[in-house]
CSV table of C-alpha atoms and ligand atoms in Angstrom, one decimal:
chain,number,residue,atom,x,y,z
A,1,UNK,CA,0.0,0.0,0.0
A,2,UNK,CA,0.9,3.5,-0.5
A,3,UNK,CA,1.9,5.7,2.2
A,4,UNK,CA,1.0,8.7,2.4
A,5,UNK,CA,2.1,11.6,5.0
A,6,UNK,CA,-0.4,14.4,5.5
A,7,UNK,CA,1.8,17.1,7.4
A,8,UNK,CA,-0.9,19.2,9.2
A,9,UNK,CA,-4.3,18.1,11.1
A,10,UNK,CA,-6.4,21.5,10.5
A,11,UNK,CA,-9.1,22.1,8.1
A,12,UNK,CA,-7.2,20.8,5.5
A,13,UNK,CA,-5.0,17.6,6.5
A,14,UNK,CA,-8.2,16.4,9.1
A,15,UNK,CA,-10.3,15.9,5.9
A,16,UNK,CA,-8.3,15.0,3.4
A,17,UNK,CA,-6.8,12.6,6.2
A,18,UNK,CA,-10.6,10.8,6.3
A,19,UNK,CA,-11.4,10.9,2.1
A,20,UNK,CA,-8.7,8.9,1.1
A,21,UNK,CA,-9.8,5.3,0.5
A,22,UNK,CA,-8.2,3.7,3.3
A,23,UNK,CA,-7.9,0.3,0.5
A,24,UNK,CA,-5.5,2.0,-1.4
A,25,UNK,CA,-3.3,4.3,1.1
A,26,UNK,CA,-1.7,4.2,4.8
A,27,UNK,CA,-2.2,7.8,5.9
A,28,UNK,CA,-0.3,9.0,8.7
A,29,UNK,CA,-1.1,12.7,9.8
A,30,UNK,CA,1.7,14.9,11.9
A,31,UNK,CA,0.5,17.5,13.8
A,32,UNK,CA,2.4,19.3,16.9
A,33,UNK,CA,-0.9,20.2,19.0
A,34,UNK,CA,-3.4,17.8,20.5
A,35,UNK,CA,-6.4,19.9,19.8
A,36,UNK,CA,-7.4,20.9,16.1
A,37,UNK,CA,-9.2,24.0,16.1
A,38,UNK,CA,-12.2,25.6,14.3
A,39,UNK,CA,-10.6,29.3,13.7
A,40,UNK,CA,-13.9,30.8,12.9
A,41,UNK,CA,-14.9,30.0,16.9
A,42,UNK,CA,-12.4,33.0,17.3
A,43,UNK,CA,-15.6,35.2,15.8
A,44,UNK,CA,-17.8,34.0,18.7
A,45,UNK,CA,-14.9,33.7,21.6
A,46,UNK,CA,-14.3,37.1,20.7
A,47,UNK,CA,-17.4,39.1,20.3
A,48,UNK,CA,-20.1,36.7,21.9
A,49,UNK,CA,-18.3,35.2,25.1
A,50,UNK,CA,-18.4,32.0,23.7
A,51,UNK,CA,-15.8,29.2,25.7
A,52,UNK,CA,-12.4,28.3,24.2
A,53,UNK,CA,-13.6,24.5,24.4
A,54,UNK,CA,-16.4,24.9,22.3
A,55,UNK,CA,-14.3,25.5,19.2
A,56,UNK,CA,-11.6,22.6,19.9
A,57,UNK,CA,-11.7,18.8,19.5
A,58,UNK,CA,-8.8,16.1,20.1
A,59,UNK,CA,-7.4,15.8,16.6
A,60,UNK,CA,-7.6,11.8,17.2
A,61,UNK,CA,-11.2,12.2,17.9
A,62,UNK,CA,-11.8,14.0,14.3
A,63,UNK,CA,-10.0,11.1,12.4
A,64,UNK,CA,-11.2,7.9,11.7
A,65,UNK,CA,-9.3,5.2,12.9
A,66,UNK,CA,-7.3,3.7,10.4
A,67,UNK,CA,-5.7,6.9,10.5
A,68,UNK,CA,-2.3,7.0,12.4
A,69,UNK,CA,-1.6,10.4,14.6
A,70,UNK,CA,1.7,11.5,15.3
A,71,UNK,CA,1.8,14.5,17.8
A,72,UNK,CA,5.4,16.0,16.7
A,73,UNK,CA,6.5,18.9,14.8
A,74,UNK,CA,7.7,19.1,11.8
A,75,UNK,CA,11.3,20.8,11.6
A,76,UNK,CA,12.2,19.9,8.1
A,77,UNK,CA,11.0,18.3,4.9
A,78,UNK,CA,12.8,17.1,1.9
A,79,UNK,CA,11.0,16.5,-1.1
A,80,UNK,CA,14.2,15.1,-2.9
A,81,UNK,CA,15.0,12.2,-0.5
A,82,UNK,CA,11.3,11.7,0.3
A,83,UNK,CA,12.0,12.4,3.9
A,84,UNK,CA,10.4,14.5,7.2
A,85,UNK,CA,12.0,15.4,10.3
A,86,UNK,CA,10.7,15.8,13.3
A,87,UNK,CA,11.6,17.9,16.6
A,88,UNK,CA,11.7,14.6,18.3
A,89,UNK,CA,14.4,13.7,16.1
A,90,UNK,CA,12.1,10.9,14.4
A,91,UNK,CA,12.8,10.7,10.7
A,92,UNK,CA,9.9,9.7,8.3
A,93,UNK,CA,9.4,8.7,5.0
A,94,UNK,CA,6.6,8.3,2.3
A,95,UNK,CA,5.6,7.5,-1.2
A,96,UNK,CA,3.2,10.6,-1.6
A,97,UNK,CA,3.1,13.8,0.7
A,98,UNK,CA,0.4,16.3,1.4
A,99,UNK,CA,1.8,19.7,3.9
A,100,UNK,CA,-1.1,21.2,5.1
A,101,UNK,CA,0.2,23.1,7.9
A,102,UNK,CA,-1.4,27.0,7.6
A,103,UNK,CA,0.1,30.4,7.7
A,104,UNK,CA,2.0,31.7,10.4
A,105,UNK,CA,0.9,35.2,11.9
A,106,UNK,CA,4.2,37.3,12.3
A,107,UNK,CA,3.4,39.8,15.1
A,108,UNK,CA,7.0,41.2,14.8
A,109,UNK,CA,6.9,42.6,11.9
A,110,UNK,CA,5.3,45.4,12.5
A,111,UNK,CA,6.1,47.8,15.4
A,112,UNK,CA,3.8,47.6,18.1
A,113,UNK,CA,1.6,44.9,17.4
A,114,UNK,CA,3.0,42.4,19.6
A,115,UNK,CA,2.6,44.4,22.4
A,116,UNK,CA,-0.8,45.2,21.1
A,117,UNK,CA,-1.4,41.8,20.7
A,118,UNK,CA,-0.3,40.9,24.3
A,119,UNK,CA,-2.6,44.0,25.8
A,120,UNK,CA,-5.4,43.7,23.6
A,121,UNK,CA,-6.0,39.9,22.9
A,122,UNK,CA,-6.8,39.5,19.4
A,123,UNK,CA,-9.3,37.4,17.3
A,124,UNK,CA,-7.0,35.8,14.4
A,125,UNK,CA,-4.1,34.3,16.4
A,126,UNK,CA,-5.6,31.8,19.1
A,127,UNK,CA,-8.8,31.0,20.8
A,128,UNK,CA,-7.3,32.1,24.1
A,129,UNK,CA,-6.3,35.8,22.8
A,130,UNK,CA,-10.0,35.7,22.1
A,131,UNK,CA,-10.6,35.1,24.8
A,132,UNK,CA,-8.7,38.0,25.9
A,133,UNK,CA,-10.1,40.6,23.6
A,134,UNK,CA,-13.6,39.8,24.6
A,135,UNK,CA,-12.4,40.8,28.3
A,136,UNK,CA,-10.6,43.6,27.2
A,137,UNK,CA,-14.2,44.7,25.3
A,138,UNK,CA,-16.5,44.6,27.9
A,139,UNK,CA,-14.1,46.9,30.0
A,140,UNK,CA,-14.6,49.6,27.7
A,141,UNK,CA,-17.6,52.4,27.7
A,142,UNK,CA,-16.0,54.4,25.3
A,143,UNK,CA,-13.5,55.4,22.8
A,144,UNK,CA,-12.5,53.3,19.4
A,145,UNK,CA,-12.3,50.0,19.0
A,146,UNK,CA,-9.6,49.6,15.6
A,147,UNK,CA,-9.7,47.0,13.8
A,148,UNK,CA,-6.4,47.5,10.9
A,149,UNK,CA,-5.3,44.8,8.1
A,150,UNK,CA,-1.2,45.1,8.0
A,151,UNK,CA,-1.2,43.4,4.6
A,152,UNK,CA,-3.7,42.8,2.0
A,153,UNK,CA,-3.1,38.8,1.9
A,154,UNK,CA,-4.5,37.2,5.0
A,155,UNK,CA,-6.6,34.4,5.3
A,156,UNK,CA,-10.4,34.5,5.5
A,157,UNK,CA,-11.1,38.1,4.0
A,158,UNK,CA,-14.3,38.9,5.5
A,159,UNK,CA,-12.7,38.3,9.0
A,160,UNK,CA,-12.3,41.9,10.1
A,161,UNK,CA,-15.7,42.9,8.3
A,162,UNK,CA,-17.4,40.6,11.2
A,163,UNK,CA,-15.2,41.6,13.5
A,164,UNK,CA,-16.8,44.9,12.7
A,165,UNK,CA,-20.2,43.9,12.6
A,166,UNK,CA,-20.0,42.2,15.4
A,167,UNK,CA,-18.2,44.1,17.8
A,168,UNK,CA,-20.3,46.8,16.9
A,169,UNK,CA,-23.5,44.3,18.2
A,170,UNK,CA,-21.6,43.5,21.4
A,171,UNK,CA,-21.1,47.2,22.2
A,172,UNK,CA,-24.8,48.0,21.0
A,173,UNK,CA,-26.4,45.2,23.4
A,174,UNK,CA,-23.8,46.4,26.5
A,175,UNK,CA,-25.3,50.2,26.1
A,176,UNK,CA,-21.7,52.0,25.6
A,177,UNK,CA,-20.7,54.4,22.9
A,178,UNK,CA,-17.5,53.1,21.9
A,179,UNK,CA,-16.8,53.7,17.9
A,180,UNK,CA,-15.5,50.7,15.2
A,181,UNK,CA,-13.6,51.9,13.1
A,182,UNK,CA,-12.2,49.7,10.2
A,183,UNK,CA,-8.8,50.5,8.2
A,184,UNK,CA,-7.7,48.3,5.1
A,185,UNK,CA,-5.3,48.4,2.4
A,186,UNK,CA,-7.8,48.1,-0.2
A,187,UNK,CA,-9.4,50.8,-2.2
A,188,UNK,CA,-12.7,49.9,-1.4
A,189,UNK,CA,-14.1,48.6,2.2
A,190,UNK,CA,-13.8,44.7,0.6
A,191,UNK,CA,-10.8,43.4,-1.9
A,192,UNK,CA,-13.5,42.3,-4.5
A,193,UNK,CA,-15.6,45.5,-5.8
A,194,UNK,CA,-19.0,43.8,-6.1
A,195,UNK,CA,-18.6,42.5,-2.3
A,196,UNK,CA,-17.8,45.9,-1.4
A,197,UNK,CA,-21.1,47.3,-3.2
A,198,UNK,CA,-23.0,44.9,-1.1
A,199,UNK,CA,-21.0,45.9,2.2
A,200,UNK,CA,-20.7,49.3,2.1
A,201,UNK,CA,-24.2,50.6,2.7
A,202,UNK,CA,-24.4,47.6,5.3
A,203,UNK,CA,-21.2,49.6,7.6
A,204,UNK,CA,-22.6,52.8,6.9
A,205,UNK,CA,-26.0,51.7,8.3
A,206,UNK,CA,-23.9,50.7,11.2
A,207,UNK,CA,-21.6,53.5,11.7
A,208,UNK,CA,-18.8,52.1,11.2
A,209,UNK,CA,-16.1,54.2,10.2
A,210,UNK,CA,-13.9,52.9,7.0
A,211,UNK,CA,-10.4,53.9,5.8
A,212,UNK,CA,-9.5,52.4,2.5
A,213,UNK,CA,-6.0,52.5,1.6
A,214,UNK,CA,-4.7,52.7,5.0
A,215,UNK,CA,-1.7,49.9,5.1
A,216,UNK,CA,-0.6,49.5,8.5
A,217,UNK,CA,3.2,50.5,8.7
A,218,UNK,CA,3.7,51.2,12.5
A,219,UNK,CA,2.0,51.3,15.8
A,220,UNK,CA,2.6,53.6,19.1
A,221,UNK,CA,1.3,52.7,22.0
A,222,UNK,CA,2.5,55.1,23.8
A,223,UNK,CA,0.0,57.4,21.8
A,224,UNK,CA,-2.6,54.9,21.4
A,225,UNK,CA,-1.9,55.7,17.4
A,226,UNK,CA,-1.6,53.7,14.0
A,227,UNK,CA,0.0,54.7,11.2
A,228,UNK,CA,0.1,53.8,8.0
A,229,UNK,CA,2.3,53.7,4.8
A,230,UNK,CA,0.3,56.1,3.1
A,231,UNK,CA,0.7,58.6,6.1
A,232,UNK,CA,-2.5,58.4,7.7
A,233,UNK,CA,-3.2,58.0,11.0
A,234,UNK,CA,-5.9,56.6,13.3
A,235,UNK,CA,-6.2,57.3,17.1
A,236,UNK,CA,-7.6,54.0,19.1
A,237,UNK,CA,-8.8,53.5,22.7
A,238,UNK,CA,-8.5,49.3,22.2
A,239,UNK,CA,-6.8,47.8,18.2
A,240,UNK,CA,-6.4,44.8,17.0
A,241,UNK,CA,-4.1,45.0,13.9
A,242,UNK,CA,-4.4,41.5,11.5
A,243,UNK,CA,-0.5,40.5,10.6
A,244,UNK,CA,0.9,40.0,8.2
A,245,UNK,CA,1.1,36.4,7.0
A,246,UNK,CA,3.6,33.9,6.1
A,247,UNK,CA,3.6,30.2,5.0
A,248,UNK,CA,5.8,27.1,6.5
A,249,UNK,CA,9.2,28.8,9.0
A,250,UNK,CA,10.6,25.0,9.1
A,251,UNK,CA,13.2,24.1,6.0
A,252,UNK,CA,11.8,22.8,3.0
A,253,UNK,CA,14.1,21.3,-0.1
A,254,UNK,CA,14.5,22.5,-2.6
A,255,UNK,CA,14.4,26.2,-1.3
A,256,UNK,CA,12.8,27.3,-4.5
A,257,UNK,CA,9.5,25.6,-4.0
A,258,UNK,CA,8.4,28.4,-1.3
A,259,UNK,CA,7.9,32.2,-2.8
A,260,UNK,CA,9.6,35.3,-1.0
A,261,UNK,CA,6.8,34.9,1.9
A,262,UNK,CA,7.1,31.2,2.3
A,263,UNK,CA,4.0,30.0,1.0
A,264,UNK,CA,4.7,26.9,-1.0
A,265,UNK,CA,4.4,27.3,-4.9
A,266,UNK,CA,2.2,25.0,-6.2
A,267,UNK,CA,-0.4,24.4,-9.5
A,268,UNK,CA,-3.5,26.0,-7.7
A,269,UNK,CA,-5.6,22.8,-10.3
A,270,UNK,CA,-3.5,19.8,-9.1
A,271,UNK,CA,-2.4,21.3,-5.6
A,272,UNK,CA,1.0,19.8,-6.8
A,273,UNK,CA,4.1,21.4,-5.8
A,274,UNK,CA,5.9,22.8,-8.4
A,275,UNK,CA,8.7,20.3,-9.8
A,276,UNK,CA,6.6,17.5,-7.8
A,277,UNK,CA,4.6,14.6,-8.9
A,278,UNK,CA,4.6,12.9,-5.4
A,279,UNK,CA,4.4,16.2,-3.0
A,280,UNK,CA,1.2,18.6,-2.4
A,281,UNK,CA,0.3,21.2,-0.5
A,282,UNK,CA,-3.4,22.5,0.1
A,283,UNK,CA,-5.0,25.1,2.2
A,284,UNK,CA,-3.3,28.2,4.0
A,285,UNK,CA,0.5,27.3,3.0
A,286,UNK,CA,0.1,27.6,-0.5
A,287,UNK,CA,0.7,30.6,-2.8
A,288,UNK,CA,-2.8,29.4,-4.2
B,1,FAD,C1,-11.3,34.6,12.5
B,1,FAD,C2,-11.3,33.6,11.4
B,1,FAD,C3,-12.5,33.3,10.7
B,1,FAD,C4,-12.5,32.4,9.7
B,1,FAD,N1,-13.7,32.2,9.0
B,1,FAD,C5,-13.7,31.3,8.0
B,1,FAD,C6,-14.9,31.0,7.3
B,1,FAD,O1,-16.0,31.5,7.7
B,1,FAD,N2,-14.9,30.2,6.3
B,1,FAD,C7,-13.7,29.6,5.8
B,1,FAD,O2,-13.7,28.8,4.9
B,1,FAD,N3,-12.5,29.9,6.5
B,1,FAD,C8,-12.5,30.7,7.5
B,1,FAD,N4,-11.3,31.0,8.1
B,1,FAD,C9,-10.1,30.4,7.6
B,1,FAD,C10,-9.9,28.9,7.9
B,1,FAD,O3,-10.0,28.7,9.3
B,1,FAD,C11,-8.5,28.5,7.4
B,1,FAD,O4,-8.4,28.9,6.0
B,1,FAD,C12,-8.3,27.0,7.5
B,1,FAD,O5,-8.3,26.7,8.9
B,1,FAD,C13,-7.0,26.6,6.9
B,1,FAD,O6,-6.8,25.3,7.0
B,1,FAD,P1,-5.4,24.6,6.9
B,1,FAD,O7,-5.6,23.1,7.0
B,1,FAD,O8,-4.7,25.1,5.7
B,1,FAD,O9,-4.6,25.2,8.1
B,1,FAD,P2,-4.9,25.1,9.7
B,1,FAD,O10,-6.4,24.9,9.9
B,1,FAD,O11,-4.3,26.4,10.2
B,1,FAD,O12,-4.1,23.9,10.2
B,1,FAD,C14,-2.7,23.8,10.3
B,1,FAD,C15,-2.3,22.7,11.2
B,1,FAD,O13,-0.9,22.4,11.1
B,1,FAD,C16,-0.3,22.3,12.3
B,1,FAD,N5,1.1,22.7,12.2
B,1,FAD,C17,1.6,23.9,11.8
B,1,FAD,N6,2.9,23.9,11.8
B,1,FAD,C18,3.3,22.6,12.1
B,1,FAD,C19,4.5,22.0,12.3
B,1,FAD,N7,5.7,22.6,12.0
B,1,FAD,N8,4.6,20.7,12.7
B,1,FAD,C20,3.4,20.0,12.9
B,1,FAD,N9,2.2,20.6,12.8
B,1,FAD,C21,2.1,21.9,12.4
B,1,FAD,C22,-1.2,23.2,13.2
B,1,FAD,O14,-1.0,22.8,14.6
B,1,FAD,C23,-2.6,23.0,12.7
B,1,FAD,O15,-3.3,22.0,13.3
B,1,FAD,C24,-11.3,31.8,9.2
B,1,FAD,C25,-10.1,32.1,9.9
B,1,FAD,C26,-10.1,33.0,11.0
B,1,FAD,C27,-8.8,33.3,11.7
């Protein structure tokens, strides 16, 4: 039988993990948490009060059973030899490969936004910063709530749109007069024009304040100020500023198959990696 190693037991790896015919293929997935986690829950943890647990599961619990688990991480992978370290120095080796291990959020690379992120809480990085942002939001009875995109290629694009809406709910039902305000890189209030037709009328109904072209290059929280690369800048009470993304840190060979922000290059019809026949990657660590 073929064996196939699914690096990654999110979205992506968990089902792809349970489609393949278990007749044809071993499939072992790697993946260095125990829990796999449904990101959108951050929505709900964050501006409902939902619980952390609600929106993680085991990762063994999600696959079916002739589907090994190895809880590890993976440090390097080399599509030449057909091989895939792993932090616990445990080497393995397949027949076909599938890495399906998301983007990383860099909160360093931007000024600020780690601190802002450790202050704040946020609702993109973990269920337990959240968690913390929906504390730090029902402290507040006034000011602006900021919610700033640091690069126009993030995943989920209507994430800070809901965040919007419904933070702007949350402060509604508490009976305080704090402002959302929403700042993007785009030249409209969405990427896609005909989403942004749809959505505009829908934030101004709200009140919502919206600054297009407003790419996030800085933040002072001394000030309690954003700036951007364009010059603007926004004044906030509580921000949460999206950043930007990058795919797989660990080494892949060949070097060239990741682009300039690590994302792995692959054909976005086949999911193959480029120069591949045996190796794939799906979901948020492609270029796709
Ligand atoms: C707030 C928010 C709202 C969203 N809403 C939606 C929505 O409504 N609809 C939608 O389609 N998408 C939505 N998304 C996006 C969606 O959650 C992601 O696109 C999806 O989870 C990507 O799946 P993935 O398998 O590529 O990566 P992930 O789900 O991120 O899984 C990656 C897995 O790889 C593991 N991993 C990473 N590095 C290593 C390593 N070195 N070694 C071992 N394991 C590793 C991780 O532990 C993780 O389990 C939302 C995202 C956010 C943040």
């Amino acid at each position: 039988m073929k064996k196939v190693l699914i690096l990654g037991g999110g979205g992506g790896g968990a089902i792809l993990a349970n489609l393949l015919p278990k007749e044809e293929f071993e499939v072992t997935v790697v993946d260095r948490d125990e829990y796999h986690v449904f990101q959108p829950g951050n929505l709900f943890i964050a501006f409902y009060g939902d619980s952390v647990e609600k929106y993680r599961r085991p990762i063994r619990s999600l696959l079916k059973p002739h589907v090994k688990l190895i809880r590890d991480e993976v440090t390097e992978v080399n599509l030449n030899d057909r091989k895939v370290k792993l932090k616990g120095d445990k080497s393995l080796e397949y027949d076909y490969i599938i890495i399906a291990t998301g983007a990383n959020l860099d909160f360093d690379a931007i000024e600020g936004n780690r601190e802002l992120l450790e202050s704040y809480g946020d609702f993109y990085s973990t269920l337990e910063n959240a968690e913390k942002l929906y504390k730090t939001l029902k402290e507040m009875r006034e000011g602006r709530f900021v919610i700033a995109i640091a690069d126009p290629i993030y995943k989920c694009p209507p994430g800070p749109h809901k965040g919007a809406f419904l933070s702007s709910t949350l402060f509604e039902r508490m009976g305080v007069d704090v402002d959302v305000v929403l700042a993007l890189p785009f030249p409209h209030a969405y990427p896609s024009k005909t989403i942004s037709d749809i959505i505009e009328p829908e934030l101004e109904k709200r009140n919502i304040e919206v600054h297009t072209f407003f790419t996030v290059d800085s933040i002072d929280v001394e000030k309690k100020r954003i700036y951007s690369l364009e010059g603007e800048e926004l004044e906030y009470t509580v921000a949460t500023v999206i950043p930007p993304h990058e795919g797989p840190r660990y080494k892949v060979e060949p070097p060239e198959v990741k682009d300039d922000s690590n994302y792995l290059k692959i054909d976005k019809y086949t999911c193959l990696i480029e120069g591949f026949d045996d190796a794939y990657a799906i979901g948020d660590c492609t270029n796709a």
